[in-house]
CSV table of C-alpha atoms and ligand atoms in Angstrom, one decimal:
chain,number,residue,atom,x,y,z
J,1,MET,CA,14.7,14.5,8.0
J,2,ILE,CA,11.5,13.6,6.2
J,3,LYS,CA,9.8,10.4,7.4
J,4,ALA,CA,6.8,9.3,5.4
J,5,ILE,CA,4.2,6.6,5.8
J,6,TYR,CA,2.7,4.7,2.9
J,7,PRO,CA,-0.4,2.9,4.4
J,8,GLY,CA,-2.6,0.4,2.7
J,9,SER,CA,-4.2,-3.0,2.7
J,10,PHE,CA,-1.6,-4.5,0.3
J,11,ASP,CA,-3.6,-7.7,-0.1
J,12,PRO,CA,-1.3,-8.5,-1.9
J,13,VAL,CA,1.3,-5.9,-2.9
J,14,THR,CA,1.2,-5.3,-6.6
J,15,ASN,CA,3.7,-3.9,-9.1
J,16,GLY,CA,1.6,-0.7,-8.9
J,17,HIS,CA,2.3,-0.4,-5.1
J,18,LEU,CA,6.0,-1.3,-5.7
J,19,ASP,CA,6.3,1.4,-8.3
J,20,ILE,CA,4.9,4.0,-5.8
J,21,ILE,CA,7.2,2.6,-3.0
J,22,LYS,CA,10.3,3.0,-5.2
J,23,ARG,CA,9.4,6.5,-6.3
J,24,ALA,CA,8.4,7.7,-2.9
J,25,ALA,CA,11.6,6.2,-1.3
J,26,LYS,CA,13.6,8.6,-3.6
J,27,LEU,CA,11.8,11.6,-2.2
J,28,VAL,CA,12.0,11.1,1.5
J,29,ASP,CA,14.7,10.0,4.0
J,30,LYS,CA,12.6,7.2,5.5
J,31,LEU,CA,9.6,5.4,4.1
J,32,VAL,CA,7.5,3.2,6.4
J,33,VAL,CA,5.2,1.0,4.4
J,34,SER,CA,2.4,0.0,6.8
J,35,VAL,CA,-0.3,-2.6,6.5
J,36,LEU,CA,-3.6,-1.7,8.1
J,37,GLU,CA,-4.8,-4.4,10.6
J,38,ASN,CA,-8.5,-3.9,9.7
J,39,PRO,CA,-10.8,-5.7,12.2
J,40,HIS,CA,-13.8,-5.2,9.9
J,41,LYS,CA,-12.2,-6.8,6.8
J,42,SER,CA,-12.5,-10.6,7.3
J,43,SER,CA,-12.3,-11.2,3.5
J,44,SER,CA,-8.6,-10.7,3.1
J,45,LEU,CA,-6.7,-13.2,1.1
J,46,PHE,CA,-3.5,-12.9,3.1
J,47,THR,CA,-2.9,-12.6,6.8
J,48,ILE,CA,-1.2,-9.5,8.1
J,49,GLU,CA,2.0,-11.5,8.7
J,50,GLU,CA,1.9,-12.8,5.2
J,51,ARG,CA,1.5,-9.3,3.8
J,52,ILE,CA,4.3,-7.9,5.9
J,53,ASN,CA,6.6,-10.7,4.8
J,54,GLN,CA,5.7,-10.1,1.1
J,55,LEU,CA,6.4,-6.4,1.5
J,56,LYS,CA,9.7,-7.1,3.2
J,57,LEU,CA,10.7,-9.5,0.5
J,58,VAL,CA,9.9,-7.1,-2.4
J,59,THR,CA,11.5,-4.0,-0.7
J,60,ALA,CA,14.6,-5.8,0.6
J,61,GLY,CA,16.8,-3.9,-1.9
J,62,ILE,CA,15.6,-0.4,-0.9
J,63,LYS,CA,17.6,0.8,2.0
J,64,ASN,CA,15.4,3.5,3.5
J,65,VAL,CA,12.2,1.4,3.5
J,66,GLU,CA,10.8,-0.2,6.6
J,67,VAL,CA,7.7,-2.4,6.8
J,68,SER,CA,5.2,-2.4,9.7
J,69,SER,CA,1.5,-2.8,10.5
J,70,PHE,CA,-0.9,-0.5,12.4
J,71,LYS,CA,-4.3,-0.6,14.0
J,72,GLY,CA,-6.7,2.2,14.5
J,73,LEU,CA,-6.4,5.7,13.0
J,74,LEU,CA,-3.6,6.5,10.6
J,75,VAL,CA,-3.0,9.9,12.2
J,76,ASP,CA,-2.3,8.2,15.6
J,77,TYR,CA,0.2,5.8,14.1
J,78,ALA,CA,1.8,8.7,12.1
J,79,LYS,CA,2.2,10.5,15.4
J,80,GLN,CA,3.6,7.4,17.1
J,81,ILE,CA,6.3,6.9,14.5
J,82,ASP,CA,6.9,10.6,14.0
J,83,ALA,CA,6.0,10.7,10.3
J,84,GLN,CA,5.2,14.1,8.7
J,85,VAL,CA,4.0,12.8,5.4
J,86,VAL,CA,1.4,10.3,4.1
J,87,ILE,CA,2.1,8.8,0.6
J,88,ARG,CA,-0.8,7.7,-1.5
J,89,GLY,CA,-0.8,6.5,-5.1
J,90,LEU,CA,-3.4,7.9,-7.5
J,91,ARG,CA,-4.7,5.9,-10.4
J,92,ALA,CA,-7.7,6.9,-12.5
J,93,VAL,CA,-9.9,9.9,-11.6
J,94,THR,CA,-12.1,7.5,-9.7
J,95,ASP,CA,-9.5,7.3,-7.0
J,96,PHE,CA,-9.4,11.0,-6.5
J,97,GLU,CA,-12.7,11.6,-4.6
J,98,SER,CA,-12.0,9.0,-1.9
J,99,GLU,CA,-8.3,9.9,-1.6
J,100,PHE,CA,-9.1,13.6,-1.4
J,101,GLN,CA,-11.7,12.9,1.3
J,102,MET,CA,-9.2,10.7,3.2
J,103,ALA,CA,-6.4,13.4,2.9
J,104,LEU,CA,-8.8,16.1,4.2
J,105,THR,CA,-10.0,14.0,7.0
J,106,ASN,CA,-6.5,13.1,8.1
J,107,ARG,CA,-5.5,16.8,7.9
J,108,SER,CA,-8.5,17.8,10.0
J,109,LEU,CA,-7.4,15.3,12.6
J,110,MET,CA,-3.7,16.2,12.4
J,111,PRO,CA,-3.0,19.5,10.6
J,112,ASP,CA,0.8,19.0,10.4
J,113,LEU,CA,0.4,15.7,8.5
J,114,GLU,CA,0.6,16.3,4.8
J,115,THR,CA,-0.5,13.9,2.1
J,116,PHE,CA,1.6,13.6,-1.0
J,117,PHE,CA,-0.2,12.0,-4.0
J,118,ILE,CA,2.0,10.2,-6.5
J,119,PRO,CA,0.4,9.5,-9.9
J,120,THR,CA,0.6,5.9,-11.0
J,121,SER,CA,2.8,4.9,-13.9
J,122,VAL,CA,0.6,4.5,-16.9
J,123,GLU,CA,1.1,0.7,-17.1
J,124,TYR,CA,-0.5,0.2,-13.7
J,125,LEU,CA,-3.4,2.6,-14.3
J,126,TYR,CA,-6.0,-0.2,-14.1
J,127,LEU,CA,-4.2,-2.5,-11.7
J,128,SER,CA,-5.6,-3.2,-8.2
J,129,SER,CA,-5.2,-6.0,-5.7
J,130,SER,CA,-8.8,-7.0,-6.3
J,131,THR,CA,-8.5,-7.2,-10.1
J,132,LEU,CA,-5.3,-9.2,-9.6
J,133,LYS,CA,-7.0,-11.7,-7.3
J,134,GLU,CA,-9.9,-12.1,-9.6
J,135,ILE,CA,-7.6,-12.9,-12.6
J,136,ALA,CA,-5.5,-15.3,-10.5
J,137,MET,CA,-8.7,-17.0,-9.2
J,138,PHE,CA,-9.7,-17.8,-12.8
J,139,GLY,CA,-6.3,-18.9,-13.9
J,140,GLY,CA,-5.3,-15.8,-15.8
J,141,ASN,CA,-1.8,-14.6,-16.3
J,142,ILE,CA,-0.7,-12.2,-13.5
J,143,CYS,CA,3.0,-12.1,-14.4
J,144,SER,CA,3.1,-8.4,-15.3
J,145,MET,CA,1.0,-7.4,-12.3
J,146,ILE,CA,2.8,-8.7,-9.3
J,147,PRO,CA,6.4,-8.9,-8.1
J,148,CYS,CA,8.0,-12.2,-9.2
J,149,GLU,CA,9.0,-13.1,-5.7
J,150,ILE,CA,5.4,-13.5,-4.5
J,151,LYS,CA,3.6,-14.7,-7.7
J,152,GLN,CA,3.7,-18.3,-6.7
J,153,GLU,CA,2.3,-17.5,-3.2
J,154,VAL,CA,-0.7,-15.8,-4.8
J,155,LEU,CA,-1.3,-18.7,-7.2
J,156,ASP,CA,-1.0,-21.2,-4.4
J,157,LYS,CA,-3.9,-19.5,-2.6
J,158,PHE,CA,-6.2,-20.5,-5.4
J,159,THR,CA,-4.9,-23.9,-6.3
J,160,LYS,CA,-4.1,-25.6,-2.9
F,201,PNS,O1,-5.1,0.1,0.4
F,201,PNS,P1,-6.3,0.8,0.9
F,201,PNS,O2,-7.3,-0.2,1.4
F,201,PNS,O3,-6.9,1.8,-0.1
F,201,PNS,O4,-5.8,1.7,2.2
F,201,PNS,C1,-6.7,2.4,3.0
F,201,PNS,C2,-6.1,3.0,4.3
F,201,PNS,C3,-5.5,1.8,5.1
F,201,PNS,C4,-5.0,3.9,3.9
F,201,PNS,C5,-7.2,3.7,5.1
F,201,PNS,O5,-8.3,2.9,5.2
F,201,PNS,C6,-6.7,4.1,6.5
F,201,PNS,O6,-5.9,4.9,6.7
F,201,PNS,N1,-7.4,3.5,7.5
F,201,PNS,C7,-7.1,3.7,8.9
F,201,PNS,C8,-8.3,4.3,9.6
F,201,PNS,C9,-8.3,5.8,9.5
F,201,PNS,O7,-7.3,6.5,9.9
F,201,PNS,N2,-9.4,6.4,9.0
F,201,PNS,C10,-9.6,7.8,8.9
F,201,PNS,C11,-9.1,8.4,7.6
F,201,PNS,S1,-10.1,7.9,6.3
């Protein structure tokens, strides 16, 4: 059985993340989408609980997906849940350097943990949670960037 972990900030989950989740879920037996509880990042728009709930909502229809959060090193959490694979999405070339560094670092800490990169679908090439937040902040249209179920929640953060 292949168990994979798809870690990230997911602040908030975008259609780009969801695309990676759906494609990865077809390749593995179990996919754990896990939100990093980052003590150094106080600038998050959504709390960990809000992000977990959003991810649960948008992945509700995918049977082999589970949502969680983790603290500390990814390799320790991977060990704890018995995951053999890390999933990461790759957008433009600019992602490659930091993703490659992260994959090699994780591999040096846990040689049995493999990283699988999934290239983004072309429509999400330039999409990121930060771009999305900036567009929402200035009242732009985010409909094509975010799952419908959480669109209002994002807009509310900037209007209430
Ligand atoms: O969505 P993001 O912010 O690009 O995700 C980054 C994440 C959470 C995958 C990465 O920061 C991470 O795994 N952090 C946990 C700490 C860790 O294991 N660091 C060593 C590897 S770089």
